[in-house]
């Protein structure tokens, strides 16, 4: 046997092995893709939104098919025509002969393969535009026309993007088909280049000329559509068509479109008469005309006609920009109220604002997270978010602002206990809501809790406290078991000193079931976890919970919505539900100014992501309110703005996925609020577009901006966030839960700017089931006199920091091992002027320290005050008697038995030892507070130790932690 003969079986064997490996790899990839799709079906089906997924899939598949065949078939036909009608006896040079020898064995493969590959790319590109296509097919009129072409706004939002996409895609197909035809004709001699001439066969001439003619016809359509796109142009002065656009660019585009049609006809004629002179001349004319009409002429008009008289010539177009921008951002109905703010404080000045004064929030939701954690976390595997929520509840018949948060899981703190079993089937959920009164403080600076402990008790009533779905929930958990099985999910710590644990079993319908081998295998692959398939903890009654973040769940079932950056949890109808705001947006609204969404909502609480695009928009509506049940993850979408044309269009695309607002319960309505992200976008617009006169707008003499947060670092300042407060502004009959922000001049240093405007929006949706309050969303803009000097936030903060008395007191608080933290600087229109309120916190530098509210700074005009309580500070500020009482007028002593982890507050009863311990604790607490105020750190340390000893004695006496 020769060596070559022996090598053949070996080569054949290696080929078989390679083919087998390739087949196995392809099958494995396909199986992974299938399991991902299959688990998506299970997830959507469990939530009841399977139609949303299938609509996307069918739309994407249909668009892929259209794109694939629309590209592949014309390219294939173009190549076949060029090949079949090639010259049979063409004399080729040696180089082309070599090309043919290489290509000919692969010709059939290339003839089908090249169009197929191009079709794949085209199909993927087309599939990504399923939303544009479905919006066009289901478009809803806006009922408003543009001022230039008198077309309904829907034409620019739906029709124009669709047809521009179609024309662009068709142009790419024709261009690629033409290139393929020219390459094939050249390869087979239909097109030959001599020293001084180009020879082309009749068939190739006809094919190339017709292709060029069709391409130019498409360019004519594209140029014609471009005139409508000028209404979305962004420039330094105007968004939309300016004078030069209307009088030069648009007529020029119309003329160019006509020239392109004429040149296209010349190419079609050349296909039959065989003369290229006219189409070549026409092409040169088109290029020259494009340069003149598209660039030079508009520049001449702008430079020599517009600029010398810009104010008068641009005025009507600037007015269109103002009017349509205000409409697009829903700020056209803002109630502008001249506010002649006084800067002089006098006794009794707040008497008319007593209701507002009693509701002023002194608890800073951005600073007390660690305080909540220290007092209400209980175990290392719980956590609170960095920024807490400002909500409101009816307590003892009175609606009160509270700072609240869910107690969520923190698996990162399990340490050595972080096994798959513990992370997946034991630690599955957080527990309860913690809420503190916004306008109160305890004697030692702690929050006064309205809801506390674990299980939580307090003013919020009975509700399902388990938090399986939250912003910090684990990636996935496996829950559920047959009835009667041992409970293995850790519920909450209980017993003396929390030494024992309470366990539970999830009984809701929160995720896909793992009731068969295939489902277990699919999720084992999805989460790369063999334990899902092998663990005995996974049974036929198990469910897998994932995609648990409320914003993620809403965005998946409503892919057309832009989700607000701050979902919040409230107790509604005996459940904890996450309330999520959803926006419909577009960037195609004519004459409306474009805003970068990411930049507009960035502030101290919402940092701008460095990796995300700005998500440019020029139209926004809060069209949907969504809820996510914190226990079982159920998502409910409510049509909040049923008049929004974009929402109406999406309702046609995804029918039966939204419920009407009339289905919203009274309790849910009472917790709905005006969303912060929408407010931030609108305040960015109103900074300039509060001016409605085109002449004044042109001069920008009254342009405003949002001030920097005075508590942010000077080296990296951030925009001051809006704040939720219960307040009363002029024209309101009573205080209402609102969101507000301030404005200062656009130019100059932030600390030197006085206040120009104050924007407040009524955020109280009412408490009637399915009925929105008539005042909800009412925007009131207080405009301050230009000749008055009302200090802005930067000026007030600078005055606080530089005042000798305040500075001395703060320096005393900073001595030793403590640091001073300035809270949010609030601004309230009371007393005929503007009152500034800032809580001051003190925190030890120790490892387990947390901020305690110790002082309150207030300012009115040029006067400031600095006291232990807001009530005392206001009295000092207004000549000894403000005329009103703040919420912290009677400082509360912290409860000693609540929130201990036992499930019930501990009472003293007849326990003499407990009574004495509590008395000692109160005395020590009073002594510690006095020492802190006097900056006597030796006495403070003694009193602090006495307090700890008294608390330990109370714990021992009551048998509770």
Coordinates of N, CA, C and O in Angstrom, one line a residue, residues 466-576:
X466 N -44.2 41.2 51.8 CA -43.1 40.5 51.1 C -42.8 41.2 49.8 O -43.7 41.3 48.9
X467 N -41.5 41.5 49.6 CA -41.1 42.2 48.4 C -40.3 41.2 47.5 O -39.1 41.1 47.6
X468 N -41.0 40.6 46.6 CA -40.3 39.7 45.7 C -39.8 40.4 44.4 O -38.9 39.9 43.7
X469 N -40.4 41.5 44.1 CA -40.1 42.3 42.9 C -39.7 43.7 43.3 O -40.5 44.4 43.8
X470 N -38.4 44.0 43.1 CA -38.0 45.3 43.5 C -36.8 45.7 42.7 O -36.3 45.0 41.8
X471 N -36.3 46.9 42.9 CA -35.2 47.5 42.1 C -33.8 46.8 42.4 O -32.9 46.8 41.6
X472 N -33.7 46.1 43.6 CA -32.5 45.4 43.9 C -32.7 43.9 44.2 O -31.9 43.3 44.9
X473 N -33.8 43.4 43.6 CA -34.0 42.0 43.8 C -33.0 41.1 43.1 O -32.3 41.6 42.1
X474 N -32.7 39.9 43.6 CA -31.8 39.0 42.9 C -32.1 38.8 41.4 O -33.2 39.0 41.0
X475 N -31.1 38.4 40.7 CA -31.3 38.2 39.2 C -32.4 37.1 39.0 O -33.2 37.3 38.1
X476 N -32.4 36.1 39.8 CA -33.5 35.1 39.7 C -33.6 34.4 41.1 O -32.6 34.2 41.8
X477 N -34.8 34.0 41.4 CA -35.1 33.2 42.5 C -36.0 32.1 42.1 O -36.8 32.2 41.2
X478 N -35.9 30.9 42.8 CA -36.8 29.8 42.6 C -37.7 29.6 43.8 O -37.1 29.4 44.9
X479 N -39.0 29.7 43.7 CA -39.9 29.7 44.8 C -41.0 28.8 44.5 O -41.2 28.3 43.4
X480 N -41.8 28.5 45.6 CA -42.9 27.6 45.5 C -42.6 26.2 45.8 O -41.5 25.7 45.6
X481 N -43.6 25.5 46.4 CA -43.4 24.1 46.8 C -44.8 23.4 47.0 O -45.8 24.2 47.1
X482 N -44.9 22.1 46.9 CA -46.2 21.5 47.1 C -46.7 21.8 48.5 O -46.0 22.0 49.5
X483 N -48.0 21.8 48.6 CA -48.7 22.1 49.9 C -48.3 21.0 50.9 O -48.3 19.8 50.7
X484 N -47.9 21.5 52.1 CA -47.5 20.7 53.2 C -46.0 20.5 53.2 O -45.5 19.9 54.2
X485 N -45.3 20.9 52.2 CA -43.8 20.8 52.2 C -43.2 21.7 53.2 O -43.8 22.8 53.6
X486 N -42.0 21.4 53.7 CA -41.3 22.3 54.6 C -41.0 23.7 54.0 O -40.7 23.8 52.8
X487 N -41.2 24.7 54.7 CA -41.0 26.1 54.2 C -39.5 26.4 54.3 O -38.9 26.2 55.4
X488 N -38.9 26.8 53.2 CA -37.4 27.1 53.2 C -37.0 28.5 52.9 O -35.9 28.9 53.0
X489 N -38.0 29.3 52.4 CA -37.7 30.7 52.1 C -37.6 31.5 53.4 O -38.6 31.5 54.2
X490 N -36.5 32.2 53.7 CA -36.4 33.0 54.8 C -37.3 34.2 54.7 O -37.3 35.0 53.7
X491 N -38.2 34.4 55.7 CA -39.2 35.4 55.7 C -38.7 36.7 56.4 O -38.6 37.7 55.8
X492 N -38.4 36.6 57.7 CA -37.9 37.7 58.5 C -37.3 37.2 59.8 O -37.7 36.1 60.3
X493 N -36.4 37.9 60.4 CA -35.8 37.4 61.7 C -36.9 37.7 62.8 O -37.6 38.6 62.7
X494 N -36.9 36.8 63.8 CA -37.9 37.0 64.8 C -37.3 36.4 66.1 O -36.2 35.9 66.2
X495 N -38.1 36.5 67.2 CA -37.7 35.9 68.5 C -36.8 36.9 69.3 O -36.4 38.0 68.8
X496 N -36.4 36.4 70.4 CA -35.5 37.3 71.3 C -34.2 37.5 70.6 O -33.5 36.6 70.2
X497 N -33.9 38.8 70.6 CA -32.6 39.3 69.9 C -32.6 38.8 68.4 O -31.5 38.8 67.8
X498 N -33.8 38.5 67.8 CA -33.8 38.1 66.5 C -33.0 36.8 66.2 O -32.5 36.5 65.1
X499 N -33.0 35.9 67.3 CA -32.1 34.7 67.2 C -32.8 33.7 66.3 O -32.1 32.8 65.7
X500 N -34.1 33.7 66.1 CA -34.7 32.7 65.3 C -35.2 33.3 64.0 O -35.2 34.6 63.8
X501 N -35.6 32.5 63.1 CA -36.1 33.0 61.8 C -37.5 32.5 61.5 O -37.9 31.4 61.9
X502 N -38.2 33.2 60.7 CA -39.5 32.8 60.3 C -39.4 32.5 58.8 O -38.8 33.2 58.0
X503 N -40.0 31.4 58.4 CA -39.9 30.9 57.0 C -41.3 31.0 56.3 O -42.3 31.0 57.0
X504 N -41.3 31.0 55.0 CA -42.5 31.0 54.2 C -42.3 30.3 52.9 O -41.2 29.9 52.5
X505 N -43.4 30.2 52.2 CA -43.4 29.7 50.8 C -44.3 30.6 49.9 O -45.4 31.0 50.3
X506 N -43.7 31.0 48.8 CA -44.4 31.8 47.9 C -45.7 31.1 47.4 O -45.6 30.0 46.9
X507 N -46.8 31.8 47.4 CA -48.0 31.2 46.9 C -48.7 31.9 45.8 O -49.8 31.6 45.4
X508 N -48.0 32.9 45.2 CA -48.6 33.7 44.1 C -48.3 33.1 42.8 O -47.8 31.9 42.7
X509 N -48.6 33.8 41.7 CA -48.2 33.4 40.3 C -47.3 34.4 39.8 O -47.7 35.4 39.2
X510 N -46.0 34.3 40.1 CA -45.0 35.3 39.8 C -44.0 35.0 38.7 O -43.3 35.9 38.3
X511 N -44.0 33.8 38.2 CA -43.0 33.5 37.2 C -43.3 32.2 36.5 O -44.2 31.4 36.9
X512 N -42.6 31.9 35.4 CA -42.8 30.6 34.7 C -42.6 29.4 35.6 O -41.7 29.5 36.5
X513 N -43.3 28.4 35.3 CA -43.2 27.2 36.2 C -42.1 26.3 35.7 O -41.9 26.1 34.5
X514 N -41.4 25.6 36.6 CA -40.4 24.6 36.3 C -41.0 23.2 36.5 O -40.5 22.4 37.3
X515 N -42.1 22.9 35.8 CA -42.8 21.7 36.1 C -42.5 20.6 35.1 O -43.2 19.6 35.1
X516 N -41.5 20.8 34.3 CA -41.1 19.7 33.5 C -39.6 19.8 33.2 O -39.0 20.8 33.4
X517 N -39.0 18.7 32.7 CA -37.6 18.6 32.5 C -37.1 19.6 31.5 O -36.1 20.3 31.7
X518 N -37.9 19.8 30.4 CA -37.5 20.8 29.4 C -37.4 22.2 29.9 O -36.4 22.9 29.6
X519 N -38.4 22.6 30.7 CA -38.3 24.0 31.3 C -37.1 24.1 32.2 O -36.4 25.2 32.2
X520 N -36.8 23.1 33.0 CA -35.6 23.2 33.9 C -34.4 23.3 33.0 O -33.5 24.1 33.4
X521 N -34.3 22.5 32.0 CA -33.1 22.5 31.1 C -32.9 23.9 30.5 O -31.8 24.5 30.4
X522 N -34.1 24.4 30.0 CA -34.0 25.7 29.3 C -33.5 26.8 30.2 O -32.7 27.6 29.8
X523 N -34.0 26.9 31.5 CA -33.5 27.9 32.4 C -32.2 27.6 32.9 O -31.4 28.6 33.3
X524 N -31.8 26.4 33.0 CA -30.4 26.1 33.4 C -29.4 26.6 32.3 O -28.4 27.2 32.7
X525 N -29.8 26.5 31.1 CA -29.0 27.1 30.0 C -29.0 28.6 30.0 O -28.0 29.3 29.8
X526 N -30.2 29.2 30.2 CA -30.4 30.6 30.2 C -29.5 31.3 31.3 O -28.9 32.3 31.0
X527 N -29.5 30.7 32.5 CA -28.8 31.3 33.6 C -27.5 30.6 33.9 O -26.8 30.9 34.9
X528 N -27.1 29.8 32.9 CA -25.8 29.0 33.1 C -25.6 28.4 34.5 O -24.6 28.6 35.1
X529 N -26.7 27.7 34.9 CA -26.7 27.2 36.2 C -27.2 25.7 36.2 O -28.4 25.5 36.0
X530 N -26.3 24.8 36.4 CA -26.7 23.4 36.4 C -27.6 23.0 37.6 O -28.3 22.1 37.5
X531 N -27.5 23.8 38.6 CA -28.2 23.5 39.8 C -29.7 23.6 39.6 O -30.5 22.9 40.2
X532 N -30.2 24.5 38.6 CA -31.6 24.6 38.3 C -32.1 23.2 37.8 O -33.2 22.8 38.1
X533 N -31.3 22.5 37.1 CA -31.7 21.2 36.6 C -31.5 20.1 37.6 O -32.2 19.1 37.6
X534 N -30.5 20.2 38.5 CA -30.1 19.1 39.3 C -30.6 19.2 40.8 O -30.8 18.2 41.4
X535 N -30.9 20.4 41.2 CA -31.2 20.6 42.7 C -32.6 20.0 43.0 O -33.6 20.1 42.3
X536 N -32.6 19.4 44.2 CA -33.8 18.8 44.7 C -34.8 19.9 45.2 O -36.0 19.6 45.4
X537 N -34.3 21.1 45.4 CA -35.2 22.2 45.8 C -36.1 22.6 44.7 O -37.1 23.3 44.9
X538 N -35.8 22.2 43.4 CA -36.6 22.6 42.3 C -37.6 21.4 42.1 O -37.2 20.3 41.8
X539 N -38.9 21.7 42.2 CA -39.9 20.7 42.1 C -41.0 21.1 41.1 O -40.9 22.2 40.5
X540 N -42.0 20.3 40.9 CA -43.0 20.6 39.9 C -43.9 21.8 40.2 O -44.6 22.3 39.4
X541 N -43.8 22.3 41.5 CA -44.6 23.5 41.9 C -43.7 24.7 41.9 O -44.1 25.8 42.3
X542 N -42.4 24.5 41.5 CA -41.5 25.7 41.6 C -41.8 26.7 40.4 O -42.2 26.3 39.3
X543 N -41.5 28.0 40.8 CA -41.6 29.0 39.8 C -40.2 29.7 39.8 O -39.6 29.8 40.8
X544 N -39.9 30.3 38.6 CA -38.6 31.0 38.6 C -39.0 32.5 38.3 O -39.7 32.8 37.4
X545 N -38.5 33.3 39.2 CA -38.7 34.8 39.2 C -37.5 35.5 38.6 O -36.4 35.3 39.2
X546 N -37.7 36.2 37.6 CA -36.5 37.0 37.0 C -37.1 38.2 36.3 O -38.3 38.4 36.2
X547 N -36.1 39.1 35.8 CA -36.5 40.4 35.3 C -37.5 41.0 36.3 O -38.6 41.4 36.0
X548 N -36.9 41.3 37.5 CA -37.8 41.7 38.6 C -37.8 43.2 38.8 O -38.6 43.6 39.6
X549 N -36.9 43.9 38.2 CA -36.9 45.3 38.3 C -38.2 45.9 37.7 O -38.5 45.6 36.6
X550 N -38.9 46.7 38.4 CA -40.2 47.2 37.9 C -40.1 47.9 36.6 O -40.9 47.7 35.7
X551 N -39.0 48.8 36.4 CA -38.9 49.5 35.1 C -38.6 48.5 34.0 O -39.1 48.7 32.9
X552 N -37.8 47.4 34.3 CA -37.5 46.4 33.2 C -38.8 45.7 32.8 O -39.1 45.5 31.6
X553 N -39.6 45.3 33.8 CA -40.9 44.6 33.5 C -41.8 45.5 32.6 O -42.4 45.0 31.6
X554 N -41.9 46.7 33.0 CA -42.8 47.6 32.2 C -42.3 47.8 30.8 O -43.0 47.8 29.8
X555 N -41.0 48.0 30.7 CA -40.4 48.3 29.4 C -40.5 47.1 28.4 O -40.6 47.2 27.2
X556 N -40.5 45.9 29.0 CA -40.6 44.7 28.2 C -42.0 44.5 27.7 O -42.2 44.1 26.5
X557 N -43.0 44.8 28.5 CA -44.4 44.6 28.0 C -44.9 45.8 27.3 O -46.0 45.7 26.6
X558 N -44.2 46.9 27.4 CA -44.6 48.1 26.6 C -43.4 48.7 25.9 O -42.9 49.7 26.4
X559 N -42.9 48.0 24.9 CA -41.6 48.4 24.3 C -41.6 49.8 23.6 O -40.6 50.3 23.3
X560 N -42.8 50.4 23.5 CA -42.9 51.7 22.9 C -42.8 52.8 23.9 O -42.8 54.0 23.5
X561 N -42.6 52.5 25.2 CA -42.6 53.6 26.2 C -41.2 53.9 26.6 O -40.3 53.0 26.6
X562 N -40.9 55.1 26.9 CA -39.7 55.6 27.6 C -40.0 55.6 29.1 O -41.0 56.3 29.5
X563 N -39.3 54.9 29.9 CA -39.6 54.7 31.3 C -39.0 55.7 32.2 O -37.8 56.1 32.0
X564 N -39.7 56.3 33.1 CA -39.2 57.2 34.0 C -38.1 56.6 34.9 O -38.1 55.4 35.2
X565 N -37.1 57.4 35.2 CA -35.9 56.9 35.9 C -36.2 56.6 37.4 O -35.3 56.1 38.1
X566 N -37.3 57.0 37.9 CA -37.6 56.8 39.4 C -38.9 56.2 39.7 O -39.8 56.9 40.2
X567 N -39.0 54.9 39.5 CA -40.2 54.2 40.0 C -40.3 54.2 41.5 O -39.2 54.3 42.2
X568 N -41.4 54.2 42.1 CA -41.5 54.3 43.5 C -42.6 53.3 44.0 O -43.6 53.0 43.3
X569 N -42.4 52.9 45.3 CA -43.3 51.9 45.9 C -44.3 52.5 46.8 O -43.9 53.4 47.6
X570 N -45.6 52.1 46.8 CA -46.6 52.6 47.7 C -47.5 51.5 48.1 O -47.6 50.5 47.5
X571 N -48.1 51.7 49.3 CA -49.1 50.7 49.8 C -50.4 51.1 49.2 O -51.0 52.2 49.5
X572 N -51.0 50.2 48.4 CA -52.2 50.4 47.7 C -53.1 49.2 47.8 O -52.7 48.1 47.4
X573 N -54.3 49.4 48.4 CA -55.3 48.4 48.5 C -54.7 47.1 49.1 O -55.0 46.0 48.5
X574 N -54.0 47.2 50.1 CA -53.5 46.0 50.8 C -52.3 45.4 50.2 O -51.9 44.2 50.5
X575 N -51.6 46.0 49.2 CA -50.5 45.5 48.6 C -49.4 46.6 48.4 O -49.7 47.8 48.4
X576 N -48.1 46.2 48.3 CA -47.1 47.1 47.9 C -47.0 47.0 46.4 O -46.8 46.0 45.8

